[in-house]
XYZ file of C-alpha atoms in Angstrom:
546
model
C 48.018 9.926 18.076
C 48.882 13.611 19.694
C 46.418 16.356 20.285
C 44.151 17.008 17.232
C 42.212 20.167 16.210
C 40.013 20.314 13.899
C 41.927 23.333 11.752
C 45.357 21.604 11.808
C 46.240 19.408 8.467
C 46.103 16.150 7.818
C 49.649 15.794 6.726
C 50.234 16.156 10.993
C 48.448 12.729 11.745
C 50.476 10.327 8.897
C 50.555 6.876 9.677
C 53.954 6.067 10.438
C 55.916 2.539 9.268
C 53.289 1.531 6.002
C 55.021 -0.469 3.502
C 55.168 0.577 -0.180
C 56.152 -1.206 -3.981
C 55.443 -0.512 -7.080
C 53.330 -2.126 -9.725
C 56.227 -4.457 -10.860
C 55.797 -6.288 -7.468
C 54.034 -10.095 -8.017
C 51.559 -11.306 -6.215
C 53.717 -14.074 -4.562
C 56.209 -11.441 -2.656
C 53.484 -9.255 -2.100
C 51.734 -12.480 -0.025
C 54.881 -12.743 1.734
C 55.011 -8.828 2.491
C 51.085 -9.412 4.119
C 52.808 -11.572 6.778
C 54.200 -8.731 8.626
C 52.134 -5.953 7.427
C 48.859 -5.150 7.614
C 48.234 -3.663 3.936
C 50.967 -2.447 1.247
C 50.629 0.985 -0.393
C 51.186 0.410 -4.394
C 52.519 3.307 -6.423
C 53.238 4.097 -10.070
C 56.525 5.123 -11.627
C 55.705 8.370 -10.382
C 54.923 8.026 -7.306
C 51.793 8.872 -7.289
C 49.070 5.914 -5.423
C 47.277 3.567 -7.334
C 45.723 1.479 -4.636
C 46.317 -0.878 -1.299
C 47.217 -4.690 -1.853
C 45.194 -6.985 1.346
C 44.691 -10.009 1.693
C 41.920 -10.261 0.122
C 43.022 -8.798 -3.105
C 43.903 -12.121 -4.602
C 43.969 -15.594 -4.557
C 46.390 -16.716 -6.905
C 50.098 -15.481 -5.965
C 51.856 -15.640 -9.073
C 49.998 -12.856 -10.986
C 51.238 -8.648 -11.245
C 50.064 -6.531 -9.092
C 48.311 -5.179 -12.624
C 46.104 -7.753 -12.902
C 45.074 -7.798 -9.447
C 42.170 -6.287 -7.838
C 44.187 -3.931 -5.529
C 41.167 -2.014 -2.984
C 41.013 1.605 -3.858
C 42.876 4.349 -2.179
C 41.396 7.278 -2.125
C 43.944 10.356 -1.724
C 43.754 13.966 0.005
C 45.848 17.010 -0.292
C 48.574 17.715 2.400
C 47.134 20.933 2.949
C 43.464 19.682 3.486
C 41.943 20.436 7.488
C 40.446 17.420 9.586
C 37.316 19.292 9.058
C 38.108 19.026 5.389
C 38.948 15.821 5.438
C 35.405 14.710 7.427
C 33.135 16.929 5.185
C 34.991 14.740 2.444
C 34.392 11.476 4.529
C 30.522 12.037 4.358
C 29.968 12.563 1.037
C 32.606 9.811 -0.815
C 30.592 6.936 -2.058
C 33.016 4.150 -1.021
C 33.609 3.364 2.649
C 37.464 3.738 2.340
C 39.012 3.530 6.029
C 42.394 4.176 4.596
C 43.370 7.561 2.429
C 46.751 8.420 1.066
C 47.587 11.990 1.891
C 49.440 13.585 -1.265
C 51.501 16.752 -1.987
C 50.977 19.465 -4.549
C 52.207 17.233 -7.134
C 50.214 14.406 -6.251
C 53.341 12.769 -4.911
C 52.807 10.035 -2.158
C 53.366 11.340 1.329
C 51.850 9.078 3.733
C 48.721 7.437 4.618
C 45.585 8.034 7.159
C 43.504 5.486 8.891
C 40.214 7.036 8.832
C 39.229 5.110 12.715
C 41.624 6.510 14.621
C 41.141 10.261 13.537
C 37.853 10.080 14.088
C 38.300 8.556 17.599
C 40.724 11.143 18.173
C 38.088 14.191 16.997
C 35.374 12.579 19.169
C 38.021 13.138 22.255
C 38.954 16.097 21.170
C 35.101 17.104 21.087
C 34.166 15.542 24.489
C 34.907 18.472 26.458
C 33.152 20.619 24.071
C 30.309 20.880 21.311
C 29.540 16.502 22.313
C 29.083 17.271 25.684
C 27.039 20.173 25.232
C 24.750 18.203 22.963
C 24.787 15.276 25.490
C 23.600 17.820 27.999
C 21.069 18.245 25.498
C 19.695 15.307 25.216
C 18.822 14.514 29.063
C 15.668 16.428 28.631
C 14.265 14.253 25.421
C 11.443 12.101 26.443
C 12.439 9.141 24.794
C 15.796 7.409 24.954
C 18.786 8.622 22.392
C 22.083 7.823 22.117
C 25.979 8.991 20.430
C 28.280 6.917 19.409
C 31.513 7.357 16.059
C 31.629 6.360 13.144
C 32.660 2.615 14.464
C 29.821 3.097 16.492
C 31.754 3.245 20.023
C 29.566 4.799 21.996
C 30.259 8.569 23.635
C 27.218 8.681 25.311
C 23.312 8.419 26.118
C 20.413 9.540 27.905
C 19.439 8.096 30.977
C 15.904 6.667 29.470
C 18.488 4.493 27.296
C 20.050 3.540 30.161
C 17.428 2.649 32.018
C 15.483 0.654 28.687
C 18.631 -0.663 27.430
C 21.490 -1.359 29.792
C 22.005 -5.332 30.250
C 20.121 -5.494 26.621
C 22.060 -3.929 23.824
C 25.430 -4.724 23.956
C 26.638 -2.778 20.744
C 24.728 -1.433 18.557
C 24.697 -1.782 14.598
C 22.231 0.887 12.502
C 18.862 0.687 12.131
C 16.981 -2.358 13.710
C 14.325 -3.473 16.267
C 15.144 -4.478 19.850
C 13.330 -5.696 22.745
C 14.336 -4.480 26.147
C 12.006 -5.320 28.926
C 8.370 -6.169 27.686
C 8.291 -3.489 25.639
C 9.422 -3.676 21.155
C 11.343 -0.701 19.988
C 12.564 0.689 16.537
C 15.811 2.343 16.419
C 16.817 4.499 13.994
C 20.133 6.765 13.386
C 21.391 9.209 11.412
C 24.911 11.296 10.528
C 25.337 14.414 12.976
C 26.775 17.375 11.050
C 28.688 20.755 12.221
C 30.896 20.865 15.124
C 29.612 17.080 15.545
C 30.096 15.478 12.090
C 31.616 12.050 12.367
C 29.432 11.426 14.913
C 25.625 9.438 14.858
C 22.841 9.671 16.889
C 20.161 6.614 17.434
C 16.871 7.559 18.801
C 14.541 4.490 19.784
C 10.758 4.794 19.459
C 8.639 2.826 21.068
C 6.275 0.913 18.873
C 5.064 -1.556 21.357
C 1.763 -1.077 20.738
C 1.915 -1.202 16.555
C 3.648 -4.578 16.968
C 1.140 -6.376 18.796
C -1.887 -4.533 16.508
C 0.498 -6.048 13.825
C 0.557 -9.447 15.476
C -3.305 -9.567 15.823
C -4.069 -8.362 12.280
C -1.573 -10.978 11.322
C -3.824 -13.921 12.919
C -6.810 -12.398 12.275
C -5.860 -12.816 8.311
C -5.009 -16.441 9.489
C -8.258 -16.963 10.274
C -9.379 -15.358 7.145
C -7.283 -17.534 5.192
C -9.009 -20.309 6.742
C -12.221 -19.445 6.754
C -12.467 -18.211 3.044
C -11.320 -21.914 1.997
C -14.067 -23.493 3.891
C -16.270 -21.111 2.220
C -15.205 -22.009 -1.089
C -14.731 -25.326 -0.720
C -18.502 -24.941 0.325
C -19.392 -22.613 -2.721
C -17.855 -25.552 -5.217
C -19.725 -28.600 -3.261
C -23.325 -26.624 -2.916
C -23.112 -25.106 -6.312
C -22.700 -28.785 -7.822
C -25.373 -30.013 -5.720
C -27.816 -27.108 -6.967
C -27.110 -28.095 -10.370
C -27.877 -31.872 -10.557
C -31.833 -31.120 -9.889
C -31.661 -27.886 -11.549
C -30.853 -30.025 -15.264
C -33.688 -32.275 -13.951
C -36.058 -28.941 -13.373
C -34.970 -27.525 -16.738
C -35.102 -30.833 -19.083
C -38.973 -31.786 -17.416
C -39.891 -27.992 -18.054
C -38.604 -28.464 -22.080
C -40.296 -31.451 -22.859
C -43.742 -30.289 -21.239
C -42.920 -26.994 -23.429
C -42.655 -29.053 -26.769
C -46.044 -30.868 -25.453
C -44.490 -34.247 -25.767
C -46.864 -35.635 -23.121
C -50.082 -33.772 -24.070
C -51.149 -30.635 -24.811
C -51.518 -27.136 -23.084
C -53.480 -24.227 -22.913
C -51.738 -20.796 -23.601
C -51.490 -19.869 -19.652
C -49.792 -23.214 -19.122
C -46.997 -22.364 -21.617
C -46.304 -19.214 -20.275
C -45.581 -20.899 -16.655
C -43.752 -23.460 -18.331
C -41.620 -20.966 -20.468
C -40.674 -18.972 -16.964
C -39.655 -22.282 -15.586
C -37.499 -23.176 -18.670
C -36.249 -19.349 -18.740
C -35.767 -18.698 -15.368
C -33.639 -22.187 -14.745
C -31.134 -21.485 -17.834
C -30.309 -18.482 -15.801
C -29.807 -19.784 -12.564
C -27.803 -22.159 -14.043
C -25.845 -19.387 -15.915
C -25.556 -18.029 -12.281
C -24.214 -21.392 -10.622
C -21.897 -21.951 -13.705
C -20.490 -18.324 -12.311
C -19.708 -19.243 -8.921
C -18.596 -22.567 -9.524
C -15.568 -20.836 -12.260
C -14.824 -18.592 -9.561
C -14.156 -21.158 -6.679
C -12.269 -23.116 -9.160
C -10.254 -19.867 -10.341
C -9.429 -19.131 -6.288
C -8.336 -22.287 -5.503
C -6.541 -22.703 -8.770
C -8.025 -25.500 -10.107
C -9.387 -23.858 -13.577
C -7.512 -25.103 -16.142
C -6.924 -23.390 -19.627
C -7.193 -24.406 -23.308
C -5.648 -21.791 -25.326
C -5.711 -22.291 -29.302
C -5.206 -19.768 -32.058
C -8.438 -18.391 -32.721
C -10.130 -15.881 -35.139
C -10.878 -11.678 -32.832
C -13.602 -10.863 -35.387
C -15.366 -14.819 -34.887
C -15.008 -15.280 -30.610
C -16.648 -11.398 -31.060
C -19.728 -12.328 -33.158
C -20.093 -15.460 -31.081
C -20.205 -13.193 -27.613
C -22.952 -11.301 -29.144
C -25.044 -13.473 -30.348
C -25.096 -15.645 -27.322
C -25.603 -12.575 -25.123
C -28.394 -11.966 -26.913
C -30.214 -14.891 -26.561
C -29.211 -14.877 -23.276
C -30.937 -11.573 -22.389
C -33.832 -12.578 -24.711
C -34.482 -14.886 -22.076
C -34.452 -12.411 -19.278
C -37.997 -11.803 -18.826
C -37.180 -8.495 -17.131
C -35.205 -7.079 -19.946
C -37.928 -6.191 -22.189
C -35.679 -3.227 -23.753
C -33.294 -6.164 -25.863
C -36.067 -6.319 -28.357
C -34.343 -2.968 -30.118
C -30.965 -4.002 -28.869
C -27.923 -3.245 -31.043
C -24.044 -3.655 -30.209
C -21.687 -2.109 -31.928
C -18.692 -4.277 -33.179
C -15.352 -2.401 -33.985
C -12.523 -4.115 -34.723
C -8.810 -2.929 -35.806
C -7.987 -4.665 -39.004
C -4.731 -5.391 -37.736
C -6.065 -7.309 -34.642
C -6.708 -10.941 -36.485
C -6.080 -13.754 -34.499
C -5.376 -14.162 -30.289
C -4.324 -17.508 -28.712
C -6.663 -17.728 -25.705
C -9.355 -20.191 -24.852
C -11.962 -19.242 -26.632
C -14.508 -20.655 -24.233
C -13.049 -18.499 -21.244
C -12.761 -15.476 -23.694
C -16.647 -15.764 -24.320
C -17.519 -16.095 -20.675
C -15.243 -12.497 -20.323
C -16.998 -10.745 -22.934
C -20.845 -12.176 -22.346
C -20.351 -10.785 -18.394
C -19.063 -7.087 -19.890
C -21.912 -7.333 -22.615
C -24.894 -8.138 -19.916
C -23.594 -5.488 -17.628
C -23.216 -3.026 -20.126
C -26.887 -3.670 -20.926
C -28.306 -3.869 -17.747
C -27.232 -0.850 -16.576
C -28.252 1.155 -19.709
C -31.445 3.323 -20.537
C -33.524 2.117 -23.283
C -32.569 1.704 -26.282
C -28.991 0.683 -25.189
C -26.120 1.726 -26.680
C -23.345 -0.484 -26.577
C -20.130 -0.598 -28.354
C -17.786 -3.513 -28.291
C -14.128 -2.584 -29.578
C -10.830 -4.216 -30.112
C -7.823 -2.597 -30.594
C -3.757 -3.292 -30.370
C -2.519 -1.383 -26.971
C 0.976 -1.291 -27.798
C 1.488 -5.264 -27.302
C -1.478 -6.021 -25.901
C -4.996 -6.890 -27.217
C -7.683 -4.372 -25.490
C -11.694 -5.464 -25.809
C -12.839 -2.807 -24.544
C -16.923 -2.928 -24.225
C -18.555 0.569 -23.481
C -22.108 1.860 -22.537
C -24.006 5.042 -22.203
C -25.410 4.100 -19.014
C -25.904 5.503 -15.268
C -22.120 5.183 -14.265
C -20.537 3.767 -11.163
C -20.419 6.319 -8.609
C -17.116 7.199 -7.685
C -17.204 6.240 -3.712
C -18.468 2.494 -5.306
C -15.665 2.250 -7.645
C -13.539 0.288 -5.603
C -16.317 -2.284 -5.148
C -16.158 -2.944 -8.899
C -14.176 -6.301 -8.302
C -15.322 -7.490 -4.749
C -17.211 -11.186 -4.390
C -20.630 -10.355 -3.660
C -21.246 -6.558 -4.494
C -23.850 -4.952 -6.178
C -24.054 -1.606 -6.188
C -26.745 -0.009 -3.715
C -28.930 2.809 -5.529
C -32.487 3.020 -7.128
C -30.970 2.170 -10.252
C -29.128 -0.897 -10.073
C -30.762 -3.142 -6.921
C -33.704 -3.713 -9.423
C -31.325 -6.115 -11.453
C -30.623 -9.451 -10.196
C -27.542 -11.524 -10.186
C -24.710 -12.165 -7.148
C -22.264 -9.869 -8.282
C -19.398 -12.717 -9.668
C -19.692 -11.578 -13.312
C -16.454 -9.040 -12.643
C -14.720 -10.573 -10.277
C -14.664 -14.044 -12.474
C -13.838 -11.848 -15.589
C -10.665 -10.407 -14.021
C -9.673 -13.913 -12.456
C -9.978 -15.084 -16.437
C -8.117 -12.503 -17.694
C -5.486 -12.895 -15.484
C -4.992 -16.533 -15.711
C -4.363 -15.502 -19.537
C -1.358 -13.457 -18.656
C -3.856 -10.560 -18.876
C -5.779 -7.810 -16.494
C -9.367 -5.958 -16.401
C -8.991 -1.912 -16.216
C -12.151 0.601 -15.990
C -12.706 4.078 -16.187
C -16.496 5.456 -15.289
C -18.642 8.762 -14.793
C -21.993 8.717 -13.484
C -24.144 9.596 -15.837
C -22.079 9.332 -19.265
C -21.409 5.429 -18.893
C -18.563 2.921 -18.469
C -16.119 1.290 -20.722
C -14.807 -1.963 -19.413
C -11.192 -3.311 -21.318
C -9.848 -6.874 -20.933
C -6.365 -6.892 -21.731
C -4.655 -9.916 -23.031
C -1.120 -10.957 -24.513
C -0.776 -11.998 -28.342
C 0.169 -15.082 -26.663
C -0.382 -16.761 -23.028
C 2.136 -17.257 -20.820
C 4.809 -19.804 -21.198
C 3.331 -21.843 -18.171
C 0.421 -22.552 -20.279
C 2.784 -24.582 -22.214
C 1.631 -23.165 -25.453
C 4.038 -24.399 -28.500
C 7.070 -21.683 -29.243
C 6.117 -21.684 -33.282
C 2.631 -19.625 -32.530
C 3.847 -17.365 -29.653
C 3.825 -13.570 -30.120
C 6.404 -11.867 -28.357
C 5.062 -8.346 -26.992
C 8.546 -6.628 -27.269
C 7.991 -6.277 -31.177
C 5.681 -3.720 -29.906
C 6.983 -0.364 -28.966
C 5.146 0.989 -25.497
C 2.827 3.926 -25.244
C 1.193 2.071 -22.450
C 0.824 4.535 -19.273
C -0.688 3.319 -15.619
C -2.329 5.595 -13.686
C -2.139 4.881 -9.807
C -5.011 6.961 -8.163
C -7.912 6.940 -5.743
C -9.290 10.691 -6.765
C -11.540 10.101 -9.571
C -11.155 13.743 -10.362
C -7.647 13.685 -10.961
C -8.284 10.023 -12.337
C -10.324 11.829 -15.187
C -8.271 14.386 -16.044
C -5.042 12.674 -16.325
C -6.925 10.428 -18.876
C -8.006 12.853 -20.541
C -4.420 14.808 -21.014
C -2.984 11.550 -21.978
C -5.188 9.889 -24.154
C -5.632 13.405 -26.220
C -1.008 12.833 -26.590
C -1.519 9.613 -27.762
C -1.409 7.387 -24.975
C -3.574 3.915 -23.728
C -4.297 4.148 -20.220
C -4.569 1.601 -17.434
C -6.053 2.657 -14.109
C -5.102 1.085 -10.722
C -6.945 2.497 -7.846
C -5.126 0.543 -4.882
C -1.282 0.170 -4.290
C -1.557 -3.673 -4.725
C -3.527 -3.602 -7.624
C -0.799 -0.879 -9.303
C 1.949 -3.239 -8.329
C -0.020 -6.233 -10.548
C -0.703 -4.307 -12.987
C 3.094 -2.363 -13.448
C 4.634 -6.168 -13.278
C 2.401 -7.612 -15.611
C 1.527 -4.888 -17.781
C 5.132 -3.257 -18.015
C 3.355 0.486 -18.744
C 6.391 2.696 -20.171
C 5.059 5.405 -17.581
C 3.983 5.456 -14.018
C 1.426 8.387 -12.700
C 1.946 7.271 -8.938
C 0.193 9.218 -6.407
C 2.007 8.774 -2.613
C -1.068 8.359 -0.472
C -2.733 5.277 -1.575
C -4.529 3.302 1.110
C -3.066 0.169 2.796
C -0.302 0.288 0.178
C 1.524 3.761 0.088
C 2.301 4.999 -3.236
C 6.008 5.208 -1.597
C 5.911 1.337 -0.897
C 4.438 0.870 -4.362
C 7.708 2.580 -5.621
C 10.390 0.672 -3.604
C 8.513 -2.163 -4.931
């Protein structure tokens, strides 16, 4: 190729010697065309280019060149500059190394493969703007290179020769390399200007990142290891607890009923707290027992059609008794929930057992942590396709630095007014491990001060794994979606966004951790995202690409 400038015109650097037919041309003599030429140039009656027949544009010989799939062939003007012609380069979607060059009339003069030029501009350039530029680049403190579009290389540092000479032999975009003892990330990117058609990589060294990664990686291995001997512990020591616990509890009810003899009022009283006090703990055990089984995935299901307003009667009355028992919660004497239930909400297939266990944890809670008398509302509602219990209280709040505690193993929340209540901190945790094995998910929103409202969502239906017959599934897509996730960590912007939406409208999930808004977008399928980009662990960004 002679000389090139990047003013002169295309039409000066024409491919000489390419083959051309027209569309009447069959696939068998354009296979025997490919034996001597690289590519054949198909016009129309006109003249004008319709595309480039190669060898990979079909297999079967006998067909027109019409119903082939002929590789496109982009086309430029006669009178366009290289310069032109590169600015055009960068911004055409399809990687097209071959362009027909074409007159005023769109008439076919001649083709250009894109390589060459470019190799031709980067020699051209070497004497001028690239070798200024790889002047430039001595002084960076870290190694760069230049290289075309075919990513030849024009040039590099001396730091990349020194960390990668006898290591890289070519080099292909974006990757990570190891030169030495040391890891590096490469990255590159499109030079514009006097230098378009050229890249540049620049190579980072993130040595030190890797081998944090590396550790974090076996420190989760260990983790991994050590939370299964935990919970196989949890299962074996929770079933041993239990065996003399029924003893404890059955001894204590038949000297309460004063089968073997009678006893003085004192005497009863013990008795009672012995009774009282070992329900509970085995309420407690029955807790952490669920929750190893849940983690290891050994809790099984029973799902069966089964009546909202009934399963929510039954949760209140046995909560009830429940905290009747709790010597320490002397307030349920005047205790009164609130039942609410959308008359089009009849009927859920879930286990009804599981769904009890869900809703006596958010009932107890709820009363706990509310000032006498409480005030507790239990709710069910349709959530555009899904079924929301919702359970509410007046109460002191969760503090918003504690929030994300809500549904850790183990955590109760440290101030003056919760540490007076017993209990391990499961109840949460096992209600979200319920829910989900339902198909379902556990969202919150809390202030401190005005209370908490807790919502289980679950499908009309449980998943098909369940294998739940087809004639008394519910599919959620009959449901339009008005279903918005909010992903933030600020409760301040938390509130208000709920606050906006919910006055449009709208039923609002919150997700205050990137991993928790990428369960809940997959399962839940909100029709809007609010995704805020700095999320711990998890970037908002990540969540996105996601």
């Amino acid at each position: 190729m002679e000389p090139i400038a990047l003013n002169d015109s295309v039409a000066k650097f024409l491919k000489p010697k390419i083959i051309t037919r027209g569309l009447e041309l069959n696939g068998y003599a354009a296979s025997e065309l490919l034996k001597t030429h690289p590519y054949i140039v198909i016009l129309n009656q006109y003249g004008h280019p319709q595309g480039l027949f190669t060898p990979e544009s079909a297999s079967e010989y006998d067909l027109s060149l019409t119903e082939l799939n002929l590789q496109p062939l982009p086309a430029i003007a006669a009178q366009t500059t290289v310069k032109e012609f590169l600015d055009r380069l960068c911004q055409y979607d399809y990687s097209a190394s071959i362009w027909a060059v074409v007159d005023r009339r769109n008439q076919y003069l001649g083709v250009i493969e894109v390589l060459p030029l470019i190799r031709s501009v980067a020699k051209a350039l070497n004497n001028q703007s690239l070798r200024q530029f790889i002047n430039l680049i001595e002084q960076l403190p870290f190694p760069v290179l230049i290289c075309d579009l075919n990513y030849e290389v024009m040039g590099g540092n001396k730091l990349w020769q020194q960390e990668f000479t006898g290591y890289i032999d070519s080099w292909h975009g974006d990757r990570l390399v190891k030169s030495k003892y040391r890891t590096w990330q490469i990255n590159q990117s499109a030079l514009t200007g006097d230098l378009l058609g050229f890249r540049m990589a620049i190579a980072q060294d993130i040595s030190a990142q890797k081998d944090l990664a590396q550790e974090l990686s076996d420190q989760n291995a260990d983790l991994v290891r050590l939370n299964r001997i935990k919970d196989e512990f949890i299962a074996c020591i929770s079933h041993e607890l239990k065996t003399p616990l029924t003893s404890v509890i059955g001894m204590a009810s038949l000297l309460g009923k004063e089968s073997i003899g009678g006893l003085n009022d004192r005497q009863k009283r013990y008795i009672n707290m012995i009774y009282q006090n070992g329900k509970h703990l085995t309420f407690m055990i029955d807790n952490v027992m669920d929750l190893a089984k849940a983690e290891t995935g050994q809790l099984e299901l029973y799902p069966e059609v089964m009546s909202i307003n009934e399963i929510c009667q039954q949760s209140i009355l046995k909560t009830q008794k429940l905290l009747h028992q709790d010597q320490s919660l002397t307030k349920t004497a005047s205790l009164h929930i609130c039942l609410d239930i959308d008359p089009r909400v009849e009927s859920v297939v879930a286990d009804s057992i599981r769904v009890q266990q869900m809703l006596i944890n958010l009932l107890t809670n709820a009363i706990k942590f509310t000032e006498i008398p409480p005030q507790i509302k239990l709710s069910v509602q349709m959530w555009e396709g899904w079924i929301a219990i919702s359970v509410s209280d007046r109460g002191i709040g969760i503090p918003q630095d504690k929030q994300h505690l809500i549904f850790q193993k183990f955590q109760q929340l440290e101030n003056i007014l919760t540490r007076k209540y017993d209990g391990v901190g499961l109840g949460l945790v096992l209600t979200r491990h319920l829910a989900r094995l339902h198909g379902g998910d556990v969202t919150f929103v809390s202030q401190v001060g005005k209370g908490s409202e807790f919502t289980i969502l679950l499908p009309p239906s449980p998943p098909s794994f369940l294998g739940l017959p087809e004639q008394i599934r519910v599919s959620p897509s009959q449901f339009s979606s008005q279903l918005v996730l909010v992903v933030e960590n600020i409760p301040e912007d938390i509130d208000h966004l709920i606050s906006v939406l919910m006055g449009l409208g709208y039923q609002v999930v919150v997700a205050r951790s990137g991993t928790e808004a990428l369960e809940k977008a997959r399962k839940l399928q909100p029709s809007l995202i609010f995704l805020n980009p700095n999320l711990p662990i998890l970037s908002g960004w990540d969540v996105l690409s996601l």
